[in-house]
Short mmCIF file of C-alpha atoms in Angstrom, two decimals:
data_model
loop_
_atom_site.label_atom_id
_atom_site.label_comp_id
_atom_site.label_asym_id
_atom_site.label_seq_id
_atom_site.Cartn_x
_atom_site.Cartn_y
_atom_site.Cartn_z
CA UNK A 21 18.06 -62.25 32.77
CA UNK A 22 19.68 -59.29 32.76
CA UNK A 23 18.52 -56.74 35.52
CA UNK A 24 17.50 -52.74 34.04
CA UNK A 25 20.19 -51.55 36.26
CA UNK A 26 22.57 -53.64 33.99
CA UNK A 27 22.10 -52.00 30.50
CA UNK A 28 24.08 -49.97 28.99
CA UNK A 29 24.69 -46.62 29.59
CA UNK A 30 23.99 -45.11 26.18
CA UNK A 31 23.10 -41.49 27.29
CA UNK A 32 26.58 -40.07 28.13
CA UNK A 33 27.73 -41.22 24.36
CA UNK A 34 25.10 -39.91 22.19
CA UNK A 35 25.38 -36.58 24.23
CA UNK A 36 28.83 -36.68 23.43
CA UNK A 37 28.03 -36.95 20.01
CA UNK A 38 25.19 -35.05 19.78
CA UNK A 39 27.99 -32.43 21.32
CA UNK A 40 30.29 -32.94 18.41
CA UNK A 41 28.10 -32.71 15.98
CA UNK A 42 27.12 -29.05 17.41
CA UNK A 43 30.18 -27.89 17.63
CA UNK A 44 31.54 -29.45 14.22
CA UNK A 45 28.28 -27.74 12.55
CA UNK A 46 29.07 -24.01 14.06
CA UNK A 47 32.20 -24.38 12.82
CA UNK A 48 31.48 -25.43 9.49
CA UNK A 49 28.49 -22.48 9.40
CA UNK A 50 31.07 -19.94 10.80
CA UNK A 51 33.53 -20.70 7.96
CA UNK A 52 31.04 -20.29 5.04
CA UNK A 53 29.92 -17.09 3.80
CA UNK A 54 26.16 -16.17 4.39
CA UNK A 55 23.80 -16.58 1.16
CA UNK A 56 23.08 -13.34 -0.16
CA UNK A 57 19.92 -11.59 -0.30
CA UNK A 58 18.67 -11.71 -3.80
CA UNK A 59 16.20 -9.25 -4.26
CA UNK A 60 19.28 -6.68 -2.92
CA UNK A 61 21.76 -8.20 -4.92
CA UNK A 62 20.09 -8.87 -7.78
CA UNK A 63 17.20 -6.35 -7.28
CA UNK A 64 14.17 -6.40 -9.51
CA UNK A 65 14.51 -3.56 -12.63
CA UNK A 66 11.41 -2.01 -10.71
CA UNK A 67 12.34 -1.75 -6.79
CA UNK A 68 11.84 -3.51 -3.06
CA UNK A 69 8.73 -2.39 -1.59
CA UNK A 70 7.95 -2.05 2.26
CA UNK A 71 4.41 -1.88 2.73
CA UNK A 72 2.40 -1.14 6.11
CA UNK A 73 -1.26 -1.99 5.84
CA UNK A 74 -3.67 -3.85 7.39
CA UNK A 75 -4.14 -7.56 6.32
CA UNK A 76 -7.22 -10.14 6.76
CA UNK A 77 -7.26 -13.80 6.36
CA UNK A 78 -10.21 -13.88 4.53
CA UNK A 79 -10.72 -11.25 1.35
CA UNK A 80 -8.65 -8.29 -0.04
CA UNK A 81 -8.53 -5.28 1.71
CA UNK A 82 -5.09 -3.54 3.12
CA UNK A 83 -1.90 -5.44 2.33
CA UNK A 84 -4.23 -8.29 0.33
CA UNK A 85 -5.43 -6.03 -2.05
CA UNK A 86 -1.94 -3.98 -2.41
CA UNK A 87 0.88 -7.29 -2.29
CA UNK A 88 -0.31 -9.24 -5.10
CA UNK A 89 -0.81 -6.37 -7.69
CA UNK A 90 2.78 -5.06 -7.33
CA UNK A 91 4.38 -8.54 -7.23
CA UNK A 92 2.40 -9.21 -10.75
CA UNK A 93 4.09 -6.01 -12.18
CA UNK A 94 7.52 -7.08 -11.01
CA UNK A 95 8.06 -5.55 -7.48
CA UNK A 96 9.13 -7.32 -4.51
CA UNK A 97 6.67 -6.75 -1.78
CA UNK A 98 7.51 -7.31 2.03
CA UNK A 99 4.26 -6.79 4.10
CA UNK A 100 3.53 -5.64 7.80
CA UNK A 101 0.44 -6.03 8.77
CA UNK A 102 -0.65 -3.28 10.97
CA UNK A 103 -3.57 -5.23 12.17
CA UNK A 104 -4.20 -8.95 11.64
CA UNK A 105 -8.22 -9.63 11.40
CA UNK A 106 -9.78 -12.72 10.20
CA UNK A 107 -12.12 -10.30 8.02
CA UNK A 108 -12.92 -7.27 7.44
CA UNK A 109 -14.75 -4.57 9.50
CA UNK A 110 -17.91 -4.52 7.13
CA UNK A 111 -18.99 -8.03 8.31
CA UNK A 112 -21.14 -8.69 11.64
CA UNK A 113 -18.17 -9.70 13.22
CA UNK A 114 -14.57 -9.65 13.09
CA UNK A 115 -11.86 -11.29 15.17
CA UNK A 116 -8.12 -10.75 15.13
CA UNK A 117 -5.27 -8.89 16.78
CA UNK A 118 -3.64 -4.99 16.46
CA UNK A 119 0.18 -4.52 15.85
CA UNK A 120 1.44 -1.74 18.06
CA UNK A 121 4.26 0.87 17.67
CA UNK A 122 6.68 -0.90 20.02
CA UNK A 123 5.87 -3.98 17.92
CA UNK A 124 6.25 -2.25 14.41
CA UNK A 125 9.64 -1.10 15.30
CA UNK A 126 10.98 -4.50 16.76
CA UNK A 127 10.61 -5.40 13.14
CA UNK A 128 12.64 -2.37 11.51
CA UNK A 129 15.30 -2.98 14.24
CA UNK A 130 15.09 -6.95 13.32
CA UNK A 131 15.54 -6.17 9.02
CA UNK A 132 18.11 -3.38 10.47
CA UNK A 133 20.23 -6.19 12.29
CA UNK A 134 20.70 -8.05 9.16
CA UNK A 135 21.36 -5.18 6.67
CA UNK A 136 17.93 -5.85 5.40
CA UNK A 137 16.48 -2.41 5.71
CA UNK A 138 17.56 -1.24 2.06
CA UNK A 139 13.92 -0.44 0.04
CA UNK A 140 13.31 1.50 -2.75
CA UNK A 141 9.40 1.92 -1.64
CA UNK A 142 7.35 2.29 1.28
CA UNK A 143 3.97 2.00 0.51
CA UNK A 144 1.17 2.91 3.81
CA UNK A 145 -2.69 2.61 4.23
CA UNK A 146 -4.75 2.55 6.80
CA UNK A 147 -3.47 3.13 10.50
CA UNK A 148 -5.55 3.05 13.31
CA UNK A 149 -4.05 5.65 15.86
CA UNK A 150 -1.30 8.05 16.30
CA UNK A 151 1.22 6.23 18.21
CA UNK A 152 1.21 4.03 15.41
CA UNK A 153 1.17 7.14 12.93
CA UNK A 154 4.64 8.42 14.60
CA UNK A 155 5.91 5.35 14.74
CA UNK A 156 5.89 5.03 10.73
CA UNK A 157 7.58 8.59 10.45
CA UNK A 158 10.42 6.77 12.45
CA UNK A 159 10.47 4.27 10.29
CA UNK A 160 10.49 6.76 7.11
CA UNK A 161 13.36 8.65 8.55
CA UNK A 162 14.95 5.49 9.37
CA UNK A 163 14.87 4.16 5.69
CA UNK A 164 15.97 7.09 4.23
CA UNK A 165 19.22 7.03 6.11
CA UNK A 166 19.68 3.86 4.11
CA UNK A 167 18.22 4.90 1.00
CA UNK A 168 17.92 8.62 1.21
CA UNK A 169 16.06 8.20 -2.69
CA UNK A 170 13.30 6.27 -0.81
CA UNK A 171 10.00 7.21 -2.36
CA UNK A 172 6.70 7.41 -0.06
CA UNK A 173 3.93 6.65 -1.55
CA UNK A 174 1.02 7.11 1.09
CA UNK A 175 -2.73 6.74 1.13
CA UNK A 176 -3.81 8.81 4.23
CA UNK A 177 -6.78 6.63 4.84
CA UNK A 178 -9.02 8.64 7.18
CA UNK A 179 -12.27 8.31 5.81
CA UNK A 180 -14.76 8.81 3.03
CA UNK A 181 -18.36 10.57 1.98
CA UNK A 182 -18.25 12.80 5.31
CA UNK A 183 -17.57 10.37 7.97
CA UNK A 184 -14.29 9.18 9.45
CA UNK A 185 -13.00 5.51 9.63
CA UNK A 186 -10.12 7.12 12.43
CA UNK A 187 -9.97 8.87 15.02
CA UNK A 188 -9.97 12.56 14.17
CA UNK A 189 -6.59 13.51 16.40
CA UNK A 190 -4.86 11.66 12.94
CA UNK A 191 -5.40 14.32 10.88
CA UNK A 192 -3.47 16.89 12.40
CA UNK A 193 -0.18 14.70 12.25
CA UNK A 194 -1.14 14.02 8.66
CA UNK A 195 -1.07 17.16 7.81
CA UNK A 196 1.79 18.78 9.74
CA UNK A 197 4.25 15.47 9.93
CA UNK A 198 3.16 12.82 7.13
CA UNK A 199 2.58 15.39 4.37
CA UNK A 200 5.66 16.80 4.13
CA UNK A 201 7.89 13.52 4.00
CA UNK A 202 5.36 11.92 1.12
CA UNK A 203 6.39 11.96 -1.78
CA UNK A 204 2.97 10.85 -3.50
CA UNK A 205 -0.23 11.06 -1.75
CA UNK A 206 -3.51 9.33 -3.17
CA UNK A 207 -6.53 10.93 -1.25
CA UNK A 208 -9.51 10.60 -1.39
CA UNK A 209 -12.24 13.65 -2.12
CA UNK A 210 -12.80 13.68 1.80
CA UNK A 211 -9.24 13.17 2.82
CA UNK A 212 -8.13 15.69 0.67
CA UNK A 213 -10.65 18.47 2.25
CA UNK A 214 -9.36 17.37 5.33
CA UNK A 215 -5.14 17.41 4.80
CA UNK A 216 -6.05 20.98 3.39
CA UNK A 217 -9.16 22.62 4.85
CA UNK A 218 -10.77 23.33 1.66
CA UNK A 219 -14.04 22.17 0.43
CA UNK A 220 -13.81 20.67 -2.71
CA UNK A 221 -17.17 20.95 -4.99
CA UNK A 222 -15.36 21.79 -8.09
CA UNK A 223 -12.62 20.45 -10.38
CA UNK A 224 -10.87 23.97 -10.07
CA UNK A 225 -11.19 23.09 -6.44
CA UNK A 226 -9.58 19.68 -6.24
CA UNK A 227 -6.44 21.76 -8.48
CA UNK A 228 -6.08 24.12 -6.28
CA UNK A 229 -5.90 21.75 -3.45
CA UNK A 230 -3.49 19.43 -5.21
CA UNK A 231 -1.25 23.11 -5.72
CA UNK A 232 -1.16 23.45 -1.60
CA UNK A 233 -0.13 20.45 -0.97
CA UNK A 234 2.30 20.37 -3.32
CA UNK A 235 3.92 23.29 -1.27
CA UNK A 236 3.49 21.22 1.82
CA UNK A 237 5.96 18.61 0.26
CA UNK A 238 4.62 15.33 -2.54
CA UNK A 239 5.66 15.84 -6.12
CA UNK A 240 2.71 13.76 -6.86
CA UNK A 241 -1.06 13.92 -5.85
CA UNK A 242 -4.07 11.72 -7.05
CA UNK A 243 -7.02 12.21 -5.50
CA UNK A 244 -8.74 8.82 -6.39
CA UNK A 245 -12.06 9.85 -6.38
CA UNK A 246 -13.82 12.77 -6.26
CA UNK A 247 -17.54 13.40 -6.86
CA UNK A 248 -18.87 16.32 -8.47
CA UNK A 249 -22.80 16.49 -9.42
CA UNK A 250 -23.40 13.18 -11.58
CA UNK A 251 -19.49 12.57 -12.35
CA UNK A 252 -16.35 10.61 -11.12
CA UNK A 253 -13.39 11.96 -11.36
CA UNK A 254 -9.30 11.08 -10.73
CA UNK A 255 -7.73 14.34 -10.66
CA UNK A 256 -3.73 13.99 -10.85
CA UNK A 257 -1.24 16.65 -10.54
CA UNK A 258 2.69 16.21 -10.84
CA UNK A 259 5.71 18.94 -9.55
CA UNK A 260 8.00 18.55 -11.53
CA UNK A 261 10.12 21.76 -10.75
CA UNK A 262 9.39 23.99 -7.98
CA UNK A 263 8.65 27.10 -9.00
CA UNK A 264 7.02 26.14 -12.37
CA UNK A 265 2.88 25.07 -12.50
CA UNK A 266 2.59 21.07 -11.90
CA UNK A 267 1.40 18.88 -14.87
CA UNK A 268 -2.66 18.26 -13.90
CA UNK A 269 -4.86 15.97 -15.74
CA UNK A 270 -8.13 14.10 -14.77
CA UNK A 271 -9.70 10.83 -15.63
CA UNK A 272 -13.45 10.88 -15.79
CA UNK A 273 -14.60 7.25 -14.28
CA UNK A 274 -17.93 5.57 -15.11
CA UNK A 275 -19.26 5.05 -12.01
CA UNK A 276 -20.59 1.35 -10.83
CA UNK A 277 -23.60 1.19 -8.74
CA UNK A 278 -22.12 -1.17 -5.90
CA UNK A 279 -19.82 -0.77 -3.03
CA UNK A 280 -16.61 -2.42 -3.27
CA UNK A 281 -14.03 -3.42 -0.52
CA UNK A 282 -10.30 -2.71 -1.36
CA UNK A 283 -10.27 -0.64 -3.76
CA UNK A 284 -8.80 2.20 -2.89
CA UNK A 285 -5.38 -0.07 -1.03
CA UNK A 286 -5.28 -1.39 -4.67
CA UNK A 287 -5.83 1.84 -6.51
CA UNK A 288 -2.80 3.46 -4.33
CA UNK A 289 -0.40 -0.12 -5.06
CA UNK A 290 -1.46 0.28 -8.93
CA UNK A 291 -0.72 4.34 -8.95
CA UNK A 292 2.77 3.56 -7.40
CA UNK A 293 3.12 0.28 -9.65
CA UNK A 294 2.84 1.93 -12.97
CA UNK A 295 4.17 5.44 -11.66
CA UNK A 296 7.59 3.93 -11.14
CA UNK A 297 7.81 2.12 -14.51
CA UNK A 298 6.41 5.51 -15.93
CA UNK A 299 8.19 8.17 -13.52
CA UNK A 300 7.74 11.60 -15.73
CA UNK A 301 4.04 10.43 -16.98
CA UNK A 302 1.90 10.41 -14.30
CA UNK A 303 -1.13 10.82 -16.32
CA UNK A 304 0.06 7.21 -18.28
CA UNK A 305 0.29 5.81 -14.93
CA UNK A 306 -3.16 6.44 -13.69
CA UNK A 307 -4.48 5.84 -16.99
CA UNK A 308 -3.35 2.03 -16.51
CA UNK A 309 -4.42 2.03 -12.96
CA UNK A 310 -7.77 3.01 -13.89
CA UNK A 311 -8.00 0.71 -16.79
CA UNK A 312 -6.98 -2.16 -14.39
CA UNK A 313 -9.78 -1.27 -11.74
CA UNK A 314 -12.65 -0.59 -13.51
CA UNK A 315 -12.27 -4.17 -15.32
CA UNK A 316 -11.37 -5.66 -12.23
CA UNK A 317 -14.54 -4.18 -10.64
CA UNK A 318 -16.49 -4.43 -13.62
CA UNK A 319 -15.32 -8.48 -13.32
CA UNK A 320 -16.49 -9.08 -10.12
CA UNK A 321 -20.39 -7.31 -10.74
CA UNK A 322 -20.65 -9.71 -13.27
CA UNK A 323 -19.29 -12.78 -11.27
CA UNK A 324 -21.99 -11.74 -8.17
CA UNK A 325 -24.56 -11.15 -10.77
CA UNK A 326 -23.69 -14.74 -12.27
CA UNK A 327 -24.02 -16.23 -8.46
CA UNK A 328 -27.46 -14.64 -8.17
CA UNK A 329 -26.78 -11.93 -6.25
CA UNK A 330 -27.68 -8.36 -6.19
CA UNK A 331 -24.25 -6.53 -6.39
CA UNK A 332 -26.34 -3.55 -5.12
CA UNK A 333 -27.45 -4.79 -1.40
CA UNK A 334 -24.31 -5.15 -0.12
CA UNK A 335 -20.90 -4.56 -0.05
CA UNK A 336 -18.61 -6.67 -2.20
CA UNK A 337 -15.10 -8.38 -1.89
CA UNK A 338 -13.14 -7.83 -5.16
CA UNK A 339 -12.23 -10.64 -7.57
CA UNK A 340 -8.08 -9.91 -7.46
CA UNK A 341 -7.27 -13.08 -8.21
CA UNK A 342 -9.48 -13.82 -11.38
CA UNK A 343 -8.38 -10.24 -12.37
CA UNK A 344 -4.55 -10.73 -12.92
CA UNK A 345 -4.58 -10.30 -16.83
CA UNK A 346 -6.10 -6.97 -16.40
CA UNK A 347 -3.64 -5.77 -13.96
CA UNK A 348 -0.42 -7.11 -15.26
CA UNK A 349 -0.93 -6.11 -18.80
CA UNK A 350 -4.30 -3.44 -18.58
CA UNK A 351 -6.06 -2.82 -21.81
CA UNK A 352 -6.19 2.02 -21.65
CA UNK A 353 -10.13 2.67 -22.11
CA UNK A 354 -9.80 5.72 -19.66
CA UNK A 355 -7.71 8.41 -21.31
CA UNK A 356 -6.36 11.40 -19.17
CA UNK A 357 -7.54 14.99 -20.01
CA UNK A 358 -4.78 17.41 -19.31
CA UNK A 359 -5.33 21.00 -18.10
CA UNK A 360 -3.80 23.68 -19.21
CA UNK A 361 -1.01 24.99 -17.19
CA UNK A 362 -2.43 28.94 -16.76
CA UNK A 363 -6.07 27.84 -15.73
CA UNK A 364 -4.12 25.03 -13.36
CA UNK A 365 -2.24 27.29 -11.89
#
């Protein structure tokens, strides 16, 4: 019988091969020409989105309420998520982990690398601190070199009905950095008294705060909600030349008795979605990102309702999925209401 110190030594030629087949592949992958990237050489007829939210495994808040909406109406969408939770914050508990600046910008440097950085987009929600904050105004200024036509659509997400979801040291760099490289901001009625100062308990209020920060530096201004005695209101204001009054208009929104998760990431993804498609009609975008919500939300009171439960007690995730129709091709039932120019002004 033959002894195991007399077998074969196989070892020394399969590493040999192994070796050779290395060396022959690196050759053969440095001699072709690398694929192209598709969605930059064939871009969509709508535009490359970056967007920097917050994303949860379970629901649609942040980048899960935002991603799907503007991939239905033709964008490509590449997400960072600024925090990775496995819900989100409303429930008892939450687990996950928090990107960080450093983190962030190994990304941008890794796209950068590759000559991957070109976007036509960047879309941002909610951030959780101001290292993080100044880290995305890198990243603006960094995309611009690339594309200096790069349009900013930002939803300063700071808080809502008088109390703060941030840290309050956030405003201040919203207003005196973030501002004035957006080129479309979508706040809130509490986010908007706080980028400007004012209180807002009128309609001529909310113009005259879309006016200042038009001077501060967006085009375009939405504030998505704002609530004024028993009415909800979109109020939406477009400069289209400096120096002449801005095209305002508002939307008056029925208002649902239930608290909803997500809507306002998906509210800001629908404003830029149809904004783009309709660039000098702002008041025909927000009509269709209106239209799309209120069924969408109208949808999912009806689907708790149908699984026995009060759509009142609690808040409730959004039914995105079951909701696609209504955002890819949104029946208008919520008309805009222009103002005139003089009283806007």
């Amino acid at each position: 019988m033959r002894g195991l110190s007399s077998r074969p030594d196989l070892g020394g030629g399969l590493r040999k091969f192994s070796d050779l087949f290395k060396s022959r592949s690196l050759l053969k992958e440095s001699s072709m020409a690398s694929p192209p990237i598709l969605s930059l050489a064939l871009p969509s007829g709508t535009g490359r989105v970056l967007s920097i939210q917050s994303h949860t495994v379970q629901g649609y808040v942040g980048n899960k309420s935002a991603v799907f909406p503007l991939q239905l109406l033709g964008y490509d969408v590449d997400p960072i998520n600024s925090v990775q939770f496995s819900n989100h914050t409303g429930y008892p508990t939450f687990k996950g982990q928090v990107l960080n600046g450093e983190q962030l910008w190994d990304l941008i440097e890794g796209l950068a690398a590759n000559n991957l950085l070109y976007y036509t987009h960047l879309l941002t929600g909610y951030i959780g601190s101001v290292s993080f904050l100044n880290m995305v105004l890198q990243v603006v200024e960094k995309l611009r070199l690339v594309n200096p036509e790069l349009i900013y659509v930002c939803d300063p997400v700071m808080g809502d009905e008088g109390k703060f979801y941030v840290h309050s040291d956030l405003v201040s760099v919203y207003r005196q950095k973030v501002v004035p490289v957006a080129s479309m901001l979508t706040p809130n009625q509490f986010e908007v008294e706080q980028l400007t100062g004012f209180r807002i308990a009128s309609e001529s209020d909310g113009l005259k705060a879309c006016n200042y920060l038009h001077t501060a530096g967006p085009s375009k201004v939405v504030i998505t909600s704002l609530n004024l005695e028993d009415n909800l209101l979109l109020i939406g204001s477009h400069l289209k030349t400096k120096g002449e009054p801005p095209e305002q208009f508002k939307i008056v929104i029925p208002k649902i008795h239930a608290y909803f998760t997500g809507t306002g990431d998906l509210t800001t993804a629908l404003l830029l979605g149809w904004s783009n498609k309709y660039p000098n009609d702002l008041s025909k975008a927000a009509e269709l990102a209106v239209s799309s919500l209120q069924s969408l939300l109208q949808r999912t009171v009806a689907d708790y309702k149908a699984a026995g439960f009060d759509p009142q007690s609690s808040s409730l995730e959004i039914r995105l999925i079951q909701s696609q129709d209504d955002i890819r091709n949104p029946q208008v039932k919520y008309n805009a209401v222009k103002y005139n120019k003089i009283h806007a002004s």
